[in-house]
C-alpha cells in the first residue's frame, strides 16, 4: 500500500497532464457537434428519436450478455493502454486514446444537449455521467501509470548508460492495471442493470419533446 501511495504521489503531474488532455478532448468533441451539416444533424435527430422511442417502449436488455459486452469494451481500453505502456513507441498512442475518449464523451453529451436542450442534459446525467465518474478516473490512472512506465523504458534503453531494473516497476504497473480492471467490472454491473432503468425514467420527456426539436 505504501508503494502504491508513493507511486501515485510521483505520478501526480502525469495525472494532471492526462486529465487536461481528456478535458481538451471533451471540448473538441462538443465543438464537433456545432460543425455538423443540417443533413447530418437531421440524421442524428432521427436516430436519437428512434432510440428514445425504443427505450421508452421496450427498455434496454439487462442480461449477462450485455454485461460482458459493456465490460469487454472498457477492458479493451485498459488492455490497450497497458500494452502501449510496455513499449517505447507506445507513448503517443496513450495520449491519443485519452484525447479520443474525451472527444467521444464531449460529442455524445453535445449531441444530446444540442438536440434536446435540458432534457438532453438530464438524459446525459443518468446515462453517461454515472458510470463514467468511475470509468474516466480509472482510464486516467491507467494512462498515467502507462506513461510513467513507458518513460522508464525510454530512460532504461536510451538515456541510461546501463539498463535499469524494470522488474519491480513492471509488477507494480501490472498490479495497478489489474486492480483498475476489477473496478471496471464493478461499474459495468451498474451500467448493465441500473443505468437502463434510469434511462427509462427520463425517455418519456425526450419522446414528448422530440417533435418540437425536429420542428415537426
Coordinates of N, CA and C in Angstrom, one line a residue:
X1 N 0.8 -1.2 0.0 CA 0.0 0.0 0.0 C 0.9 1.3 0.0
X2 N 2.0 1.2 0.8 CA 2.9 2.4 0.8 C 3.5 2.6 -0.5
X3 N 3.8 1.5 -1.2 CA 4.4 1.6 -2.6 C 3.5 2.3 -3.5
X4 N 2.2 1.9 -3.4 CA 1.2 2.5 -4.3 C 1.0 4.0 -4.0
X5 N 1.0 4.4 -2.7 CA 0.9 5.8 -2.4 C 2.1 6.6 -2.9
X6 N 3.3 6.0 -2.8 CA 4.5 6.6 -3.3 C 4.4 6.8 -4.8
X7 N 3.9 5.7 -5.5 CA 3.9 5.8 -6.9 C 2.9 6.8 -7.4
X8 N 1.7 6.9 -6.7 CA 0.7 7.9 -7.1 C 1.2 9.3 -6.9
X9 N 1.9 9.5 -5.8 CA 2.5 10.8 -5.5 C 3.5 11.2 -6.6
X10 N 4.3 10.3 -7.0 CA 5.3 10.6 -8.0 C 4.6 10.9 -9.4
X11 N 3.5 10.3 -9.6 CA 2.8 10.4 -10.9 C 1.8 11.5 -10.9
X12 N 1.7 12.3 -9.9 CA 0.7 13.4 -9.8 C 0.7 14.3 -11.0
X13 N 1.9 14.8 -11.5 CA 2.0 15.6 -12.7 C 1.4 15.0 -13.9
X14 N 1.6 13.6 -14.0 CA 1.1 12.9 -15.1 C -0.5 12.8 -15.1
X15 N -1.0 12.7 -13.8 CA -2.5 12.7 -13.7 C -3.0 14.0 -14.2
X16 N -2.4 15.1 -13.8 CA -2.9 16.4 -14.2 C -2.8 16.6 -15.7
X17 N -1.7 16.1 -16.3 CA -1.5 16.2 -17.7 C -2.6 15.4 -18.5
X18 N -2.8 14.2 -18.1 CA -3.8 13.4 -18.9 C -5.2 13.9 -18.6
X19 N -5.5 14.4 -17.4 CA -6.8 15.0 -17.2 C -7.0 16.2 -18.1
X20 N -6.0 17.1 -18.2 CA -6.2 18.2 -19.1 C -6.4 17.8 -20.5
X21 N -5.6 16.8 -20.9 CA -5.7 16.3 -22.3 C -7.1 15.7 -22.5
X22 N -7.7 15.0 -21.6 CA -9.0 14.5 -21.7 C -10.0 15.6 -21.8
X23 N -9.9 16.6 -21.0 CA -10.8 17.8 -21.0 C -10.8 18.5 -22.3
X24 N -9.6 18.6 -22.9 CA -9.4 19.2 -24.2 C -10.2 18.4 -25.2
X25 N -10.1 17.1 -25.1 CA -10.9 16.2 -26.0 C -12.4 16.4 -25.8
X26 N -12.9 16.6 -24.6 CA -14.3 16.8 -24.3 C -14.7 18.1 -25.1
X27 N -14.0 19.1 -24.9 CA -14.3 20.4 -25.5 C -14.3 20.3 -27.1
X28 N -13.3 19.6 -27.6 CA -13.2 19.4 -29.0 C -14.4 18.6 -29.5
X29 N -14.8 17.5 -28.8 CA -16.0 16.7 -29.2 C -17.2 17.5 -29.2
X30 N -17.4 18.4 -28.2 CA -18.6 19.3 -28.1 C -18.6 20.2 -29.3
X31 N -17.4 20.7 -29.7 CA -17.4 21.7 -30.8 C -17.7 21.0 -32.2
X32 N -17.4 19.7 -32.3 CA -17.7 19.0 -33.5 C -19.2 19.0 -33.8
X33 N -20.0 18.9 -32.7 CA -21.4 18.9 -32.9 C -21.9 20.2 -33.6
X34 N -21.4 21.3 -33.3 CA -21.8 22.6 -34.0 C -21.3 22.6 -35.4
X35 N -20.3 21.8 -35.7 CA -19.8 21.8 -37.1 C -20.5 20.8 -38.0
X36 N -21.5 20.1 -37.5 CA -22.3 19.2 -38.4 C -23.2 19.9 -39.3
X37 N -23.3 19.4 -40.5 CA -24.2 20.0 -41.5 C -25.7 19.7 -41.1
X38 N -26.6 20.5 -41.8 CA -28.0 20.3 -41.5 C -28.5 18.9 -41.7
X39 N -28.0 18.3 -42.8 CA -28.4 16.9 -43.1 C -27.9 15.9 -42.0
X40 N -26.6 16.1 -41.6 CA -26.1 15.3 -40.5 C -26.8 15.5 -39.2
X41 N -27.2 16.7 -38.9 CA -28.0 17.0 -37.7 C -29.4 16.3 -37.8
X42 N -30.0 16.3 -39.0 CA -31.3 15.7 -39.1 C -31.2 14.2 -39.0
X43 N -30.1 13.6 -39.5 CA -29.9 12.1 -39.4 C -29.7 11.8 -37.9
X44 N -28.9 12.6 -37.2 CA -28.7 12.4 -35.8 C -30.0 12.5 -35.0
X45 N -30.8 13.5 -35.3 CA -32.1 13.7 -34.6 C -33.0 12.5 -34.8
X46 N -33.0 12.0 -36.1 CA -33.9 10.8 -36.4 C -33.4 9.6 -35.6
X47 N -32.1 9.4 -35.6 CA -31.5 8.3 -34.9 C -31.8 8.3 -33.4
X48 N -31.6 9.5 -32.8 CA -31.8 9.6 -31.4 C -33.3 9.5 -31.1
X49 N -34.2 10.1 -31.9 CA -35.6 9.9 -31.7 C -36.1 8.5 -31.7
X50 N -35.6 7.7 -32.7 CA -35.9 6.3 -32.8 C -35.4 5.5 -31.6
X51 N -34.2 5.9 -31.1 CA -33.6 5.2 -30.0 C -34.4 5.5 -28.7
X52 N -34.8 6.7 -28.5 CA -35.6 7.1 -27.3 C -36.9 6.4 -27.3
X53 N -37.6 6.3 -28.5 CA -38.8 5.6 -28.6 C -38.7 4.1 -28.2
X54 N -37.6 3.5 -28.7 CA -37.4 2.1 -28.4 C -37.1 1.9 -26.9
X55 N -36.4 2.8 -26.3 CA -36.1 2.7 -24.8 C -37.4 2.9 -24.1
X56 N -38.2 3.9 -24.5 CA -39.4 4.2 -23.8 C -40.4 3.0 -23.8
X57 N -40.5 2.4 -25.0 CA -41.5 1.3 -25.2 C -41.0 0.0 -24.7
X58 N -39.7 -0.3 -24.9 CA -39.3 -1.7 -24.7 C -38.1 -1.8 -23.7
X59 N -37.6 -0.6 -23.3 CA -36.4 -0.7 -22.4 C -35.2 -1.2 -23.1
X60 N -34.1 -1.4 -22.3 CA -32.9 -2.0 -22.8 C -32.7 -3.3 -22.2
X61 N -32.1 -4.3 -22.9 CA -31.9 -5.6 -22.3 C -30.8 -5.5 -21.2
X62 N -31.1 -6.1 -20.1 CA -30.2 -6.2 -19.0 C -29.9 -7.7 -18.8
X63 N -28.9 -8.2 -19.4 CA -28.6 -9.6 -19.3 C -27.1 -9.8 -19.2
X64 N -26.6 -11.1 -18.8 CA -25.2 -11.3 -18.8 C -24.5 -11.0 -20.1
X65 N -25.2 -11.2 -21.2 CA -24.5 -10.9 -22.5 C -24.2 -9.4 -22.6
X66 N -25.2 -8.6 -22.1 CA -24.9 -7.1 -22.1 C -23.8 -6.7 -21.2
X67 N -23.7 -7.4 -20.1 CA -22.7 -7.1 -19.1 C -21.3 -7.4 -19.7
X68 N -21.1 -8.5 -20.3 CA -19.8 -8.8 -20.9 C -19.5 -8.0 -22.1
X69 N -20.5 -7.6 -22.8 CA -20.3 -6.7 -23.9 C -19.8 -5.3 -23.4
X70 N -20.4 -4.8 -22.4 CA -20.0 -3.5 -21.8 C -18.7 -3.6 -21.1
X71 N -18.5 -4.6 -20.3 CA -17.2 -4.8 -19.6 C -16.1 -5.0 -20.6
X72 N -16.3 -5.8 -21.6 CA -15.3 -6.1 -22.6 C -14.8 -4.8 -23.3
X73 N -15.8 -3.9 -23.6 CA -15.4 -2.6 -24.2 C -14.5 -1.8 -23.3
X74 N -14.8 -1.7 -22.1 CA -14.0 -0.9 -21.1 C -12.6 -1.6 -20.9
X75 N -12.7 -2.9 -20.8 CA -11.4 -3.7 -20.5 C -10.5 -3.6 -21.7
X76 N -11.0 -3.5 -22.9 CA -10.2 -3.3 -24.1 C -9.4 -2.0 -24.0
X77 N -10.0 -1.0 -23.5 CA -9.3 0.3 -23.4 C -8.2 0.1 -22.4
X78 N -8.4 -0.5 -21.2 CA -7.4 -0.7 -20.2 C -6.3 -1.6 -20.8
X79 N -6.7 -2.7 -21.5 CA -5.7 -3.6 -22.0 C -4.8 -2.9 -23.1
X80 N -5.4 -2.1 -23.9 CA -4.6 -1.4 -24.9 C -3.7 -0.4 -24.3
X81 N -4.2 0.3 -23.3 CA -3.3 1.3 -22.6 C -2.1 0.5 -22.0
X82 N -2.4 -0.6 -21.3 CA -1.4 -1.4 -20.7 C -0.3 -1.9 -21.7
X83 N -0.8 -2.3 -22.8 CA 0.2 -2.8 -23.9 C 1.0 -1.6 -24.4
X84 N 0.4 -0.5 -24.6 CA 1.1 0.6 -25.2 C 2.2 1.1 -24.2
X85 N 1.9 1.0 -22.9 CA 2.8 1.4 -21.8 C 4.1 0.5 -21.8
X86 N 4.0 -0.7 -22.4 CA 5.1 -1.6 -22.3 C 6.2 -1.2 -23.4
X87 N 5.9 -0.4 -24.3 CA 6.8 -0.1 -25.4 C 7.2 1.3 -25.4
X88 N 8.4 1.6 -26.0 CA 8.9 2.9 -26.0 C 8.1 3.8 -27.0
X89 N 7.6 3.2 -28.0 CA 6.9 4.0 -29.1 C 5.4 4.0 -28.8
X90 N 5.0 3.5 -27.6 CA 3.5 3.5 -27.3 C 3.0 4.7 -26.7
X91 N 3.9 5.6 -26.2 CA 3.6 6.8 -25.5 C 2.6 7.7 -26.3
X92 N 2.8 8.0 -27.6 CA 1.8 8.8 -28.3 C 0.4 8.1 -28.4
X93 N 0.4 6.8 -28.5 CA -0.8 6.1 -28.6 C -1.7 6.3 -27.3
X94 N -1.0 6.3 -26.1 CA -1.7 6.5 -24.9 C -2.4 7.9 -24.9
X95 N -1.7 8.9 -25.3 CA -2.2 10.2 -25.3 C -3.4 10.4 -26.3
X96 N -3.3 9.7 -27.4 CA -4.3 9.7 -28.4 C -5.6 9.1 -27.9
X97 N -5.4 7.9 -27.1 CA -6.6 7.3 -26.5 C -7.3 8.2 -25.5
X98 N -6.5 8.9 -24.7 CA -7.1 9.8 -23.7 C -7.9 10.9 -24.4
X99 N -7.3 11.5 -25.4 CA -7.9 12.5 -26.1 C -9.2 12.0 -26.8
X100 N -9.1 10.8 -27.4 CA -10.3 10.3 -28.2 C -11.4 10.0 -27.2
X101 N -11.1 9.5 -26.0 CA -12.1 9.2 -25.0 C -12.9 10.5 -24.7
X102 N -12.1 11.6 -24.5 CA -12.7 12.9 -24.2 C -13.6 13.3 -25.4
X103 N -13.1 13.1 -26.6 CA -13.9 13.5 -27.8 C -15.2 12.8 -27.8
X104 N -15.2 11.5 -27.6 CA -16.4 10.7 -27.6 C -17.4 11.1 -26.6
X105 N -17.0 11.4 -25.4 CA -17.9 11.9 -24.4 C -18.4 13.3 -24.7
X106 N -17.5 14.1 -25.1 CA -18.0 15.5 -25.4 C -18.9 15.5 -26.6
X107 N -18.7 14.7 -27.6 CA -19.6 14.6 -28.7 C -21.0 14.1 -28.3
X108 N -21.0 13.0 -27.5 CA -22.2 12.4 -27.0 C -23.1 13.4 -26.2
X109 N -22.5 14.0 -25.2 CA -23.2 15.0 -24.4 C -23.6 16.2 -25.3
X110 N -22.7 16.6 -26.1 CA -23.0 17.8 -27.0 C -24.2 17.5 -27.9
X111 N -24.3 16.3 -28.5 CA -25.4 15.9 -29.3 C -26.7 16.0 -28.5
X112 N -26.7 15.4 -27.3 CA -27.9 15.3 -26.5 C -28.4 16.7 -26.2
X113 N -27.5 17.6 -25.8 CA -27.9 18.9 -25.3 C -28.3 19.8 -26.5
X114 N -27.6 19.7 -27.7 CA -28.0 20.5 -28.8 C -29.3 20.1 -29.4
X115 N -29.7 18.8 -29.3 CA -30.9 18.3 -29.9 C -32.1 18.4 -28.9
X116 N -31.9 18.2 -27.6 CA -33.0 18.1 -26.7 C -32.8 19.1 -25.5
X117 N -31.9 20.1 -25.6 CA -31.8 21.1 -24.6 C -31.6 20.5 -23.2
X118 N -32.3 21.0 -22.2 CA -32.1 20.5 -20.8 C -32.6 19.1 -20.6
X119 N -33.6 18.6 -21.5 CA -34.0 17.2 -21.4 C -32.8 16.3 -21.8
X120 N -32.0 16.8 -22.8 CA -30.9 16.0 -23.2 C -29.8 16.0 -22.1
X121 N -29.6 17.1 -21.5 CA -28.7 17.2 -20.4 C -29.1 16.2 -19.2
X122 N -30.4 16.2 -19.0 CA -30.9 15.2 -17.9 C -30.6 13.8 -18.3
X123 N -30.8 13.5 -19.6 CA -30.6 12.1 -20.1 C -29.1 11.8 -19.9
X124 N -28.2 12.8 -20.3 CA -26.8 12.6 -20.2 C -26.4 12.3 -18.7
X125 N -27.0 13.0 -17.8 CA -26.7 12.8 -16.4 C -27.0 11.5 -15.8
X126 N -28.1 10.8 -16.4 CA -28.4 9.5 -15.9 C -27.8 8.4 -16.8
X127 N -27.4 8.7 -18.0 CA -26.9 7.6 -18.9 C -25.4 7.6 -19.1
X128 N -24.9 8.8 -19.2 CA -23.4 9.0 -19.5 C -22.6 9.2 -18.2
X129 N -23.1 10.1 -17.3 CA -22.3 10.5 -16.2 C -22.0 9.5 -15.1
X130 N -23.1 8.7 -14.7 CA -22.8 7.8 -13.5 C -21.6 6.9 -13.6
X131 N -21.6 6.0 -14.7 CA -20.6 5.1 -14.8 C -19.2 5.7 -15.2
X132 N -19.3 6.8 -16.0 CA -18.1 7.5 -16.4 C -17.4 8.2 -15.2
X133 N -18.1 8.5 -14.1 CA -17.5 9.0 -12.9 C -16.4 8.1 -12.4
X134 N -16.6 6.8 -12.7 CA -15.6 5.8 -12.3 C -14.7 5.4 -13.4
X135 N -15.3 5.2 -14.6 CA -14.5 4.8 -15.8 C -13.4 5.8 -16.2
X136 N -13.7 7.1 -16.2 CA -12.8 8.1 -16.6 C -11.6 8.1 -15.6
X137 N -11.8 8.2 -14.3 CA -10.6 8.2 -13.4 C -9.8 6.9 -13.6
X138 N -10.5 5.8 -13.8 CA -9.7 4.5 -13.9 C -8.8 4.6 -15.2
X139 N -9.4 5.1 -16.3 CA -8.6 5.2 -17.5 C -7.4 6.2 -17.4
X140 N -7.7 7.3 -16.6 CA -6.6 8.3 -16.5 C -5.5 7.8 -15.5
X141 N -5.9 7.0 -14.5 CA -4.9 6.4 -13.6 C -4.1 5.4 -14.4
X142 N -4.7 4.6 -15.2 CA -4.0 3.6 -16.1 C -3.1 4.3 -17.1
X143 N -3.6 5.4 -17.6 CA -2.8 6.1 -18.6 C -1.6 6.8 -17.9
X144 N -1.7 7.4 -16.8 CA -0.6 8.0 -16.1 C 0.5 6.9 -15.7
X145 N 0.0 5.7 -15.3 CA 0.9 4.6 -14.9 C 1.6 4.1 -16.2
X146 N 0.9 4.0 -17.3 CA 1.5 3.6 -18.5 C 2.5 4.5 -19.1
X147 N 2.2 5.8 -19.0 CA 3.2 6.9 -19.4 C 4.4 6.8 -18.6
X148 N 4.2 6.7 -17.2 CA 5.4 6.6 -16.3 C 6.3 5.4 -16.7
X149 N 5.6 4.2 -16.9 CA 6.4 3.0 -17.2 C 7.1 3.2 -18.6
X150 N 6.4 3.8 -19.5 CA 7.0 4.0 -20.9 C 8.2 4.9 -20.8
X151 N 8.1 6.0 -20.0 CA 9.2 6.9 -19.8 C 10.4 6.1 -19.1
X152 N 10.1 5.2 -18.2 CA 11.1 4.4 -17.5 C 11.8 3.5 -18.5
X153 N 11.0 3.0 -19.5 CA 11.6 2.2 -20.5 C 12.5 3.0 -21.4
X154 N 12.1 4.2 -21.7 CA 12.9 5.1 -22.5 C 14.3 5.4 -21.8
X155 N 14.2 5.8 -20.5 CA 15.4 6.1 -19.7 C 16.3 4.8 -19.7
X156 N 15.7 3.7 -19.5 CA 16.5 2.4 -19.4 C 17.2 2.1 -20.7
X157 N 16.5 2.3 -21.8 CA 17.1 1.9 -23.1 C 17.9 2.9 -23.9
X158 N 17.5 4.2 -23.6 CA 18.1 5.3 -24.4 C 19.0 6.2 -23.6
X159 N 18.5 6.6 -22.5 CA 19.2 7.6 -21.7 C 20.3 7.0 -20.8
X160 N 19.9 6.0 -20.0 CA 20.8 5.4 -19.0 C 22.0 4.8 -19.7
X161 N 23.2 4.9 -19.0 CA 24.4 4.2 -19.6 C 24.3 2.7 -19.5
X162 N 23.6 2.3 -18.4 CA 23.4 0.8 -18.3 C 21.9 0.6 -18.0
X163 N 21.4 -0.6 -18.4 CA 20.0 -0.8 -18.3 C 19.5 -0.8 -16.8
X164 N 18.4 -0.1 -16.6 CA 17.8 0.0 -15.3 C 16.9 -1.2 -15.0
X165 N 16.8 -1.6 -13.8 CA 15.9 -2.7 -13.4 C 14.4 -2.3 -13.5
X166 N 13.7 -3.0 -14.3 CA 12.3 -2.6 -14.5 C 11.3 -3.7 -14.0
X167 N 11.9 -4.7 -13.3 CA 11.1 -5.8 -12.8 C 10.0 -5.4 -11.8
X168 N 10.5 -4.7 -10.7 CA 9.5 -4.2 -9.7 C 8.6 -3.2 -10.3
X169 N 9.0 -2.1 -11.0 CA 8.0 -1.2 -11.6 C 7.0 -1.9 -12.5
X170 N 7.5 -2.9 -13.3 CA 6.6 -3.7 -14.1 C 5.5 -4.4 -13.3
X171 N 5.9 -5.0 -12.2 CA 5.0 -5.7 -11.3 C 3.9 -4.7 -10.7
X172 N 4.4 -3.6 -10.3 CA 3.5 -2.5 -9.7 C 2.5 -2.0 -10.8
X173 N 3.1 -1.8 -12.0 CA 2.3 -1.3 -13.1 C 1.2 -2.3 -13.5
X174 N 1.6 -3.6 -13.6 CA 0.6 -4.6 -13.9 C -0.4 -4.8 -12.9
X175 N 0.0 -4.8 -11.6 CA -0.9 -4.9 -10.5 C -2.0 -3.8 -10.4
X176 N -1.5 -2.6 -10.7 CA -2.4 -1.4 -10.7 C -3.4 -1.6 -11.8
X177 N -3.0 -2.0 -13.0 CA -3.9 -2.2 -14.1 C -4.9 -3.3 -13.8
X178 N -4.5 -4.3 -13.1 CA -5.4 -5.4 -12.7 C -6.5 -4.9 -11.7
X179 N -6.0 -4.1 -10.8 CA -7.0 -3.5 -9.8 C -8.0 -2.6 -10.5
X180 N -7.5 -1.8 -11.4 CA -8.4 -1.0 -12.2 C -9.4 -1.8 -13.0
X181 N -8.9 -2.9 -13.5 CA -9.8 -3.8 -14.3 C -10.9 -4.3 -13.4
X182 N -10.6 -4.7 -12.2 CA -11.6 -5.1 -11.3 C -12.7 -4.1 -11.0
X183 N -12.2 -2.8 -10.9 CA -13.2 -1.7 -10.7 C -14.1 -1.6 -11.9
X184 N -13.5 -1.8 -13.1 CA -14.3 -1.7 -14.3 C -15.4 -2.8 -14.3
X185 N -15.1 -4.0 -13.8 CA -16.1 -5.0 -13.7 C -17.3 -4.6 -12.8
X186 N -16.9 -3.9 -11.7 CA -18.0 -3.5 -10.8 C -18.9 -2.4 -11.5
X187 N -18.2 -1.4 -12.1 CA -19.0 -0.3 -12.7 C -19.8 -0.8 -13.9
X188 N -19.3 -1.9 -14.6 CA -20.0 -2.4 -15.7 C -21.3 -3.1 -15.2
X189 N -21.3 -3.6 -14.0 CA -22.6 -4.2 -13.5 C -23.6 -3.1 -13.3
X190 N -23.2 -1.9 -12.8 CA -24.1 -0.8 -12.6 C -24.6 -0.4 -14.0
X191 N -23.7 -0.3 -14.9 CA -24.1 0.2 -16.3 C -25.0 -0.8 -17.0
X192 N -24.9 -2.0 -16.6 CA -25.8 -3.1 -17.3 C -27.2 -3.1 -16.6
X193 N -27.2 -3.1 -15.3 CA -28.5 -3.4 -14.7 C -29.2 -2.1 -14.1
X194 N -28.5 -1.1 -13.8 CA -29.1 0.1 -13.2 C -29.3 1.2 -14.2
X195 N -28.3 1.5 -15.0 CA -28.4 2.6 -16.0 C -29.6 2.5 -16.9
X196 N -29.9 1.3 -17.5 CA -31.1 1.2 -18.3 C -32.4 1.6 -17.6
X197 N -32.5 1.3 -16.4 CA -33.7 1.7 -15.6 C -33.8 3.2 -15.5
X198 N -32.6 3.8 -15.2 CA -32.5 5.3 -15.0 C -32.8 6.0 -16.4
X199 N -32.4 5.4 -17.4 CA -32.6 5.9 -18.8 C -34.1 5.9 -19.1
X200 N -34.8 4.9 -18.7 CA -36.2 4.7 -19.0 C -37.0 5.7 -18.2
X201 N -36.5 6.2 -17.1 CA -37.2 7.2 -16.3 C -37.4 8.5 -17.0
X202 N -36.4 8.9 -17.8 CA -36.3 10.2 -18.5 C -36.7 10.2 -19.9
X203 N -36.7 9.0 -20.6 CA -37.0 9.0 -22.0 C -38.4 9.5 -22.4
X204 N -39.5 9.3 -21.5 CA -40.8 9.9 -21.9 C -40.7 11.4 -22.2
X205 N -40.0 12.1 -21.4 CA -39.8 13.5 -21.6 C -39.1 13.8 -22.9
X206 N -38.2 13.0 -23.3 CA -37.4 13.2 -24.5 C -38.3 12.8 -25.7
X207 N -39.1 11.8 -25.6 CA -40.0 11.4 -26.7 C -41.0 12.5 -26.9
X208 N -41.5 13.1 -25.9 CA -42.6 14.2 -26.0 C -42.0 15.4 -26.6
X209 N -40.7 15.7 -26.3 CA -40.1 16.9 -26.8 C -39.5 16.8 -28.2
X210 N -39.4 15.6 -28.7 CA -38.8 15.3 -30.0 C -39.5 16.1 -31.1
X211 N -40.8 16.1 -31.2 CA -41.4 16.9 -32.3 C -41.1 18.3 -32.3
X212 N -41.0 19.0 -31.1 CA -40.6 20.4 -31.0 C -39.2 20.6 -31.5
X213 N -38.3 19.7 -31.1 CA -36.9 19.8 -31.5 C -36.7 19.6 -33.0
X214 N -37.5 18.7 -33.6 CA -37.3 18.4 -35.0 C -38.1 19.4 -35.9
X215 N -38.9 20.2 -35.2 CA -39.7 21.2 -35.9 C -40.8 20.6 -36.7
X216 N -41.4 19.5 -36.2 CA -42.5 18.8 -36.8 C -43.8 19.0 -36.1

